[in-house]
CSV table of C-alpha atoms in Angstrom, one decimal:
chain,number,residue,atom,x,y,z
A,1,MET,CA,-21.2,20.2,20.3
A,2,PRO,CA,-17.8,18.9,21.5
A,3,LEU,CA,-17.5,17.5,25.0
A,4,PHE,CA,-15.2,20.3,26.0
A,5,TRP,CA,-17.7,23.1,25.2
A,6,ARG,CA,-20.6,21.2,26.8
A,7,ILE,CA,-18.8,20.9,30.1
A,8,PHE,CA,-17.3,24.4,29.9
A,9,LEU,CA,-20.7,26.1,29.1
A,10,LEU,CA,-22.4,24.1,31.9
A,11,ASN,CA,-19.8,25.3,34.4
A,12,ALA,CA,-20.0,28.8,33.0
A,13,VAL,CA,-23.8,28.9,33.6
A,14,VAL,CA,-23.3,27.8,37.2
A,15,LEU,CA,-20.6,30.4,37.8
A,16,ILE,CA,-22.5,33.2,36.1
A,17,ALA,CA,-25.7,32.4,38.1
A,18,ALA,CA,-23.6,32.5,41.4
A,19,ALA,CA,-22.1,35.8,40.4
A,20,ALA,CA,-25.6,37.2,39.6
A,21,LEU,CA,-26.9,36.2,43.0
A,22,LEU,CA,-24.0,37.9,44.6
A,23,LEU,CA,-24.6,41.1,42.6
A,24,GLY,CA,-28.4,40.9,43.4
A,25,PRO,CA,-30.1,40.7,46.8
A,26,VAL,CA,-27.6,38.2,48.2
A,27,THR,CA,-24.7,40.6,48.7
A,28,VAL,CA,-22.8,42.3,51.4
A,29,SER,CA,-24.0,45.7,50.5
A,30,THR,CA,-27.0,47.4,48.8
A,31,PRO,CA,-26.6,49.0,46.4
A,32,VAL,CA,-23.7,47.1,45.0
A,33,LEU,CA,-20.4,49.0,45.3
A,34,LEU,CA,-18.3,49.5,42.3
A,35,THR,CA,-15.3,47.9,43.9
A,36,GLU,CA,-17.4,44.8,44.8
A,37,ALA,CA,-18.7,44.5,41.2
A,38,ALA,CA,-15.1,44.8,39.9
A,39,VAL,CA,-13.8,42.2,42.3
A,40,LEU,CA,-16.6,39.7,41.5
A,41,THR,CA,-16.3,40.3,37.8
A,42,ALA,CA,-12.5,39.7,37.9
A,43,GLY,CA,-13.1,36.6,40.1
A,44,LEU,CA,-15.7,35.2,37.6
A,45,ALA,CA,-13.3,35.8,34.7
A,46,ALA,CA,-10.5,34.1,36.5
A,47,MET,CA,-12.6,31.1,37.3
A,48,LEU,CA,-13.8,30.8,33.7
A,49,VAL,CA,-10.2,30.9,32.4
A,50,ALA,CA,-9.0,28.4,35.0
A,51,ASN,CA,-12.0,26.1,34.2
A,52,GLY,CA,-11.2,26.3,30.5
A,53,VAL,CA,-7.5,25.5,31.0
A,54,LEU,CA,-8.2,22.6,33.3
A,55,LEU,CA,-10.8,21.1,30.9
A,56,ARG,CA,-8.5,21.6,28.0
A,57,LEU,CA,-5.7,19.8,29.7
A,58,GLY,CA,-8.0,17.1,31.0
A,59,LEU,CA,-9.6,16.4,27.6
A,60,ALA,CA,-6.4,16.7,25.5
A,61,PRO,CA,-5.8,12.9,25.6
A,62,LEU,CA,-9.3,12.3,24.3
A,63,GLN,CA,-8.7,14.7,21.4
A,64,ARG,CA,-5.5,12.9,20.5
A,65,LEU,CA,-7.3,9.6,20.6
A,66,THR,CA,-10.0,11.0,18.3
A,67,ARG,CA,-7.4,12.1,15.8
A,68,ALA,CA,-5.8,8.6,16.0
A,69,MET,CA,-9.1,6.9,15.4
A,70,THR,CA,-9.8,9.0,12.2
A,71,THR,CA,-6.3,8.5,10.8
A,72,THR,CA,-5.5,4.9,11.6
A,73,ASP,CA,-4.7,2.7,8.6
A,74,LEU,CA,-4.1,-1.0,9.2
A,75,LEU,CA,-1.9,-1.0,6.1
A,76,ARG,CA,0.4,1.4,7.8
A,77,PRO,CA,0.9,-0.2,11.2
A,78,GLY,CA,2.9,1.0,14.2
A,79,ARG,CA,1.3,4.4,15.0
A,80,ARG,CA,-0.2,4.5,18.4
A,81,PRO,CA,-1.6,7.4,20.4
A,82,ALA,CA,0.4,8.1,23.6
A,83,VAL,CA,-1.3,7.0,26.8
A,84,GLY,CA,-2.1,10.2,28.8
A,85,GLY,CA,-4.7,11.4,31.3
A,86,HIS,CA,-5.8,9.6,34.4
A,87,GLY,CA,-8.3,7.0,35.3
A,88,GLU,CA,-10.9,6.1,32.6
A,89,VAL,CA,-9.2,8.3,29.9
A,90,ALA,CA,-5.9,6.4,30.2
A,91,GLU,CA,-7.7,3.1,30.3
A,92,LEU,CA,-9.6,4.0,27.2
A,93,ILE,CA,-6.5,4.9,25.2
A,94,THR,CA,-4.7,1.7,26.4
A,95,THR,CA,-7.8,-0.4,25.3
A,96,PHE,CA,-7.7,1.3,21.9
A,97,ASN,CA,-4.0,0.5,21.4
A,98,THR,CA,-4.6,-3.1,22.4
A,99,MET,CA,-7.5,-3.3,19.9
A,100,LEU,CA,-5.2,-2.0,17.2
A,101,ASP,CA,-2.6,-4.6,18.0
A,102,ARG,CA,-5.2,-7.4,17.7
A,103,LEU,CA,-6.6,-6.0,14.5
A,104,GLU,CA,-3.2,-5.7,12.9
A,105,ALA,CA,-2.3,-9.2,13.9
A,106,GLU,CA,-5.5,-10.6,12.5
A,107,ARG,CA,-5.2,-8.6,9.3
A,108,ALA,CA,-1.7,-9.9,8.8
A,109,THR,CA,-2.8,-13.5,9.3
A,110,SER,CA,-5.8,-13.2,7.0
A,111,ALA,CA,-3.7,-11.4,4.4
A,112,ALA,CA,-1.1,-14.1,4.5
A,113,ARG,CA,-3.8,-16.7,3.9
A,114,ALA,CA,-5.3,-14.7,1.1
A,115,LEU,CA,-2.0,-14.1,-0.7
A,116,SER,CA,-1.0,-17.7,-0.3
A,117,ALA,CA,-4.3,-18.8,-1.9
A,118,GLN,CA,-3.8,-16.2,-4.6
A,119,GLU,CA,-0.3,-17.5,-5.5
A,120,ALA,CA,-1.7,-21.0,-5.6
A,121,GLU,CA,-4.5,-19.9,-7.9
A,122,ARG,CA,-2.0,-18.1,-10.1
A,123,HIS,CA,0.1,-21.3,-10.3
A,124,ARG,CA,-3.0,-23.4,-11.2
A,125,ILE,CA,-4.1,-20.9,-13.9
A,126,ALA,CA,-0.6,-20.6,-15.4
A,127,GLN,CA,-0.3,-24.4,-15.5
A,128,GLU,CA,-3.7,-24.8,-17.3
A,129,LEU,CA,-2.8,-22.1,-19.8
A,130,HIS,CA,0.5,-23.8,-20.5
A,131,ASP,CA,-0.7,-27.4,-20.5
A,132,GLU,CA,-4.2,-27.1,-22.0
A,133,ILE,CA,-4.5,-24.0,-24.1
A,134,GLY,CA,-0.8,-23.9,-25.1
A,135,GLN,CA,-0.8,-27.5,-26.2
A,136,THR,CA,-4.1,-27.0,-28.1
A,137,LEU,CA,-2.8,-24.0,-30.0
A,138,THR,CA,0.4,-25.9,-30.7
A,139,ALA,CA,-1.6,-28.7,-32.2
A,140,VAL,CA,-3.6,-26.2,-34.3
A,141,LEU,CA,-0.3,-24.7,-35.6
A,142,LEU,CA,0.8,-28.2,-36.7
A,143,GLU,CA,-2.5,-29.0,-38.3
A,144,LEU,CA,-2.5,-25.6,-40.2
A,145,LYS,CA,1.0,-26.4,-41.5
A,146,ARG,CA,-0.1,-29.8,-42.7
A,147,VAL,CA,-3.1,-28.3,-44.5
A,148,ALA,CA,-1.0,-25.5,-45.9
A,149,ASP,CA,1.5,-28.0,-47.4
A,150,HIS,CA,-1.3,-29.5,-49.5
A,151,ALA,CA,-3.3,-26.3,-50.3
A,152,THR,CA,-3.2,-24.1,-53.4
A,153,PRO,CA,-0.9,-21.1,-53.4
A,154,ALA,CA,-3.8,-18.7,-52.7
A,155,VAL,CA,-5.2,-20.7,-49.8
A,156,ARG,CA,-1.7,-21.4,-48.5
A,157,GLU,CA,-1.1,-17.6,-48.2
A,158,GLU,CA,-4.2,-17.2,-46.1
A,159,LEU,CA,-3.3,-20.2,-44.0
A,160,HIS,CA,0.1,-18.6,-43.3
A,161,GLN,CA,-1.7,-15.5,-42.0
A,162,VAL,CA,-3.8,-17.7,-39.7
A,163,GLN,CA,-0.7,-19.4,-38.5
A,164,GLU,CA,0.9,-16.1,-37.6
A,165,THR,CA,-2.2,-15.0,-35.7
A,166,THR,CA,-2.3,-18.3,-33.9
A,167,ARG,CA,1.5,-18.2,-33.1
A,168,ALA,CA,1.0,-14.6,-31.7
A,169,SER,CA,-1.8,-15.8,-29.5
A,170,LEU,CA,0.3,-18.7,-28.3
A,171,ASP,CA,3.2,-16.3,-27.4
A,172,GLU,CA,0.8,-14.0,-25.6
A,173,ILE,CA,-0.6,-16.9,-23.6
A,174,ARG,CA,2.9,-18.0,-22.7
A,175,ARG,CA,3.7,-14.5,-21.6
A,176,ILE,CA,0.6,-14.3,-19.4
A,177,ALA,CA,1.5,-17.7,-17.9
A,178,ARG,CA,5.1,-16.5,-17.1
A,179,ARG,CA,3.6,-13.4,-15.3
A,180,LEU,CA,1.2,-15.5,-13.3
A,181,ARG,CA,3.9,-18.0,-12.3
A,182,PRO,CA,7.4,-16.6,-12.5
A,183,GLY,CA,9.3,-19.8,-13.3
A,184,VAL,CA,12.5,-18.0,-13.8
A,185,LEU,CA,12.3,-16.8,-10.2
A,186,GLU,CA,12.1,-20.4,-8.9
A,187,GLU,CA,14.8,-21.7,-11.3
A,188,LEU,CA,17.3,-18.8,-11.7
A,189,GLY,CA,16.7,-16.5,-8.7
A,190,LEU,CA,15.6,-13.0,-8.1
A,191,THR,CA,18.2,-11.2,-10.1
A,192,SER,CA,17.5,-13.0,-13.3
A,193,ALA,CA,13.7,-12.8,-12.7
A,194,LEU,CA,13.8,-9.0,-12.4
A,195,LYS,CA,16.0,-8.6,-15.5
A,196,ALA,CA,13.5,-10.8,-17.4
A,197,LEU,CA,10.6,-8.8,-16.0
A,198,THR,CA,12.0,-5.5,-17.3
A,199,THR,CA,12.1,-6.8,-20.8
A,200,GLU,CA,8.4,-7.7,-20.8
A,201,PHE,CA,7.3,-4.0,-20.5
A,202,THR,CA,7.5,-1.6,-23.4
A,203,TRP,CA,6.7,2.1,-23.6
A,204,PRO,CA,6.6,4.6,-26.5
A,205,THR,CA,10.3,5.2,-25.9
A,206,PRO,CA,11.5,1.9,-24.4
A,207,ALA,CA,14.1,2.8,-21.8
A,208,VAL,CA,13.7,0.4,-18.9
A,209,ARG,CA,16.9,0.4,-17.0
A,210,HIS,CA,17.8,-2.0,-14.2
A,211,HIS,CA,20.5,-1.6,-11.6
A,212,ILE,CA,20.9,-4.7,-9.4
A,213,ASP,CA,23.7,-5.1,-6.9
A,214,ALA,CA,25.8,-8.2,-7.2
A,215,ASP,CA,26.4,-8.5,-3.4
A,216,LEU,CA,22.8,-9.1,-2.3
A,217,PRO,CA,22.5,-11.1,0.9
A,218,PRO,CA,20.7,-14.5,0.9
A,219,LEU,CA,16.9,-14.0,0.8
A,220,SER,CA,14.1,-16.3,1.7
A,221,ARG,CA,11.7,-17.5,-0.9
A,222,ASP,CA,8.9,-15.4,0.6
A,223,ILE,CA,11.0,-12.2,0.5
A,224,GLU,CA,12.1,-12.9,-3.1
A,225,LEU,CA,8.5,-13.4,-4.1
A,226,VAL,CA,7.3,-10.2,-2.5
A,227,LEU,CA,10.2,-8.2,-4.1
A,228,TYR,CA,9.3,-9.6,-7.5
A,229,ARG,CA,5.5,-9.0,-7.1
A,230,VAL,CA,6.0,-5.4,-6.0
A,231,ALA,CA,8.3,-4.7,-8.9
A,232,GLN,CA,5.8,-6.4,-11.3
A,233,GLU,CA,2.9,-4.3,-9.9
A,234,SER,CA,4.9,-1.1,-10.0
A,235,LEU,CA,5.9,-1.6,-13.7
A,236,THR,CA,2.3,-2.6,-14.6
A,237,ASN,CA,1.1,0.7,-13.0
A,238,VAL,CA,3.7,2.6,-15.0
A,239,ALA,CA,2.7,1.0,-18.2
A,240,ARG,CA,-1.0,1.6,-17.6
A,241,HIS,CA,-1.2,5.0,-16.0
A,242,ALA,CA,2.1,6.9,-16.0
A,243,GLY,CA,2.7,7.7,-19.6
A,244,ALA,CA,6.4,7.5,-18.8
A,245,HIS,CA,9.4,7.4,-21.2
A,246,ARG,CA,12.0,6.2,-18.8
A,247,VAL,CA,11.8,3.8,-15.9
A,248,ASP,CA,14.6,2.8,-13.4
A,249,LEU,CA,14.4,-0.4,-11.4
A,250,THR,CA,17.0,-0.6,-8.7
A,251,LEU,CA,17.7,-3.4,-6.2
A,252,ARG,CA,20.6,-2.7,-3.8
A,253,HIS,CA,22.0,-3.7,-0.5
A,254,ALA,CA,21.4,-0.6,1.7
A,255,PRO,CA,22.5,-0.1,5.3
A,256,SER,CA,18.9,-0.6,6.4
A,257,GLY,CA,18.5,-3.8,4.5
A,258,VAL,CA,17.6,-4.7,0.9
A,259,GLU,CA,16.0,-1.8,-1.0
A,260,LEU,CA,13.9,-2.1,-4.2
A,261,ARG,CA,13.1,1.2,-6.0
A,262,VAL,CA,11.1,1.7,-9.1
A,263,ARG,CA,11.2,5.3,-10.4
A,264,ASP,CA,9.6,6.7,-13.6
A,265,ASP,CA,9.3,10.2,-15.3
A,266,GLY,CA,5.6,10.0,-15.9
A,267,ARG,CA,2.7,12.2,-14.8
A,268,GLY,CA,2.8,11.2,-11.2
A,269,ILE,CA,0.1,10.1,-8.8
A,270,ASP,CA,-1.2,13.6,-8.1
A,271,GLY,CA,-3.0,12.6,-4.9
A,272,ALA,CA,-5.0,9.9,-6.6
A,273,ALA,CA,-6.7,7.3,-4.4
A,274,GLU,CA,-4.8,4.1,-3.9
A,275,GLY,CA,-6.2,1.2,-5.9
A,276,ALA,CA,-6.2,-2.6,-5.3
A,277,GLY,CA,-2.8,-3.0,-6.8
A,278,ILE,CA,-1.1,-0.6,-4.3
A,279,SER,CA,-3.1,-2.1,-1.4
A,280,GLY,CA,-1.9,-5.5,-2.5
A,281,MET,CA,1.7,-4.2,-2.4
A,282,ARG,CA,1.3,-2.9,1.1
A,283,GLU,CA,-0.2,-6.2,2.3
A,284,ARG,CA,2.7,-8.1,0.8
A,285,ALA,CA,5.2,-5.7,2.5
A,286,LEU,CA,3.5,-6.3,5.8
A,287,LEU,CA,4.0,-10.1,5.5
A,288,ILE,CA,7.8,-9.7,5.5
A,289,GLY,CA,8.0,-6.7,7.9
A,290,ALA,CA,9.1,-4.4,5.1
A,291,ASP,CA,8.4,-0.7,4.7
A,292,LEU,CA,6.7,0.4,1.5
A,293,ALA,CA,6.6,4.1,0.4
A,294,LEU,CA,5.1,5.8,-2.6
A,295,GLY,CA,5.6,9.4,-3.6
A,296,PRO,CA,7.0,11.8,-6.2
A,297,GLY,CA,10.4,11.0,-7.7
A,298,ALA,CA,13.5,13.2,-7.6
A,299,ASP,CA,12.4,15.2,-10.6
A,300,ARG,CA,8.8,14.2,-11.3
A,301,GLY,CA,6.9,11.1,-11.8
A,302,THR,CA,6.4,8.4,-9.1
A,303,GLU,CA,8.8,6.5,-7.0
A,304,VAL,CA,8.0,3.2,-5.3
A,305,ARG,CA,10.4,2.1,-2.6
A,306,LEU,CA,10.4,-1.1,-0.6
A,307,ILE,CA,12.9,-1.7,2.2
A,308,VAL,CA,13.3,-5.1,3.7
A,309,PRO,CA,14.9,-4.7,7.2
A,310,VAL,CA,18.3,-6.4,7.9
A,311,HIS,CA,16.9,-8.9,10.4
A,312,HIS,CA,14.4,-10.1,7.8
A,313,ARG,CA,16.8,-10.5,4.9
A,314,SER,CA,18.3,-14.0,5.4
A,315,ARG,CA,17.2,-17.4,6.5
């Protein structure tokens, strides 16, 4: 039973018992006069109403705190219950807000470490794919060519098929290495990296359009990496789940900062639970103080929007 009703019913029992005593032997007249019964009943009702109103007002801050506790999400920081009430109630809400501040700071720090380690691991794996497996497959291709040059025509044809399969595997490994470590981002910048990224994704009807402003402000390396990874994860989700035929990637200089928007015409999210990919995007957005929003597009499908505030955009 809620605290409000427990206190209210306890007070009601006390008041009803007092009224019953007044209507019984402990009264000013016997038998009870009708006017006395009416006055006592009206007084009892007024006291119950006043008791309920006062309890409701007194416990309202606790109810707001309860709602805040059940809806708090550390990936959506900033929301705090208003400090209300008096004494212990106000102190409890203040303590809860302080705890949220500490948890959000600790989560941001741990997420920064985790994402930094993740990028380092991506770099290591991409380097090994390129240096070890890539070079091995290249050597296999050269050996196949050497063998094919001395083979009979029938065997040469089969070796050519093996060469094509090996070459396709080598291209796939290089593509994976580029996605793990976006070298074009480091060498040519964010604009070229996003343009190259859009060419790596194909749909049944390839129509990946990009719109990138030419007057983007200078961005730090961390911000560029977050923008690239959010765009990459958004396009990956579209390719895997959306069933879209058209995707628009926009990067522009908005009044509120730098805005990245990825919009598709697929089936939409339909209230589906957020997976690890979206949670990762939210954590990356928190690292640079950006605001990430996911929802339905203008017509249908899904829109991912990341806004980097103005005071975070340059360094």
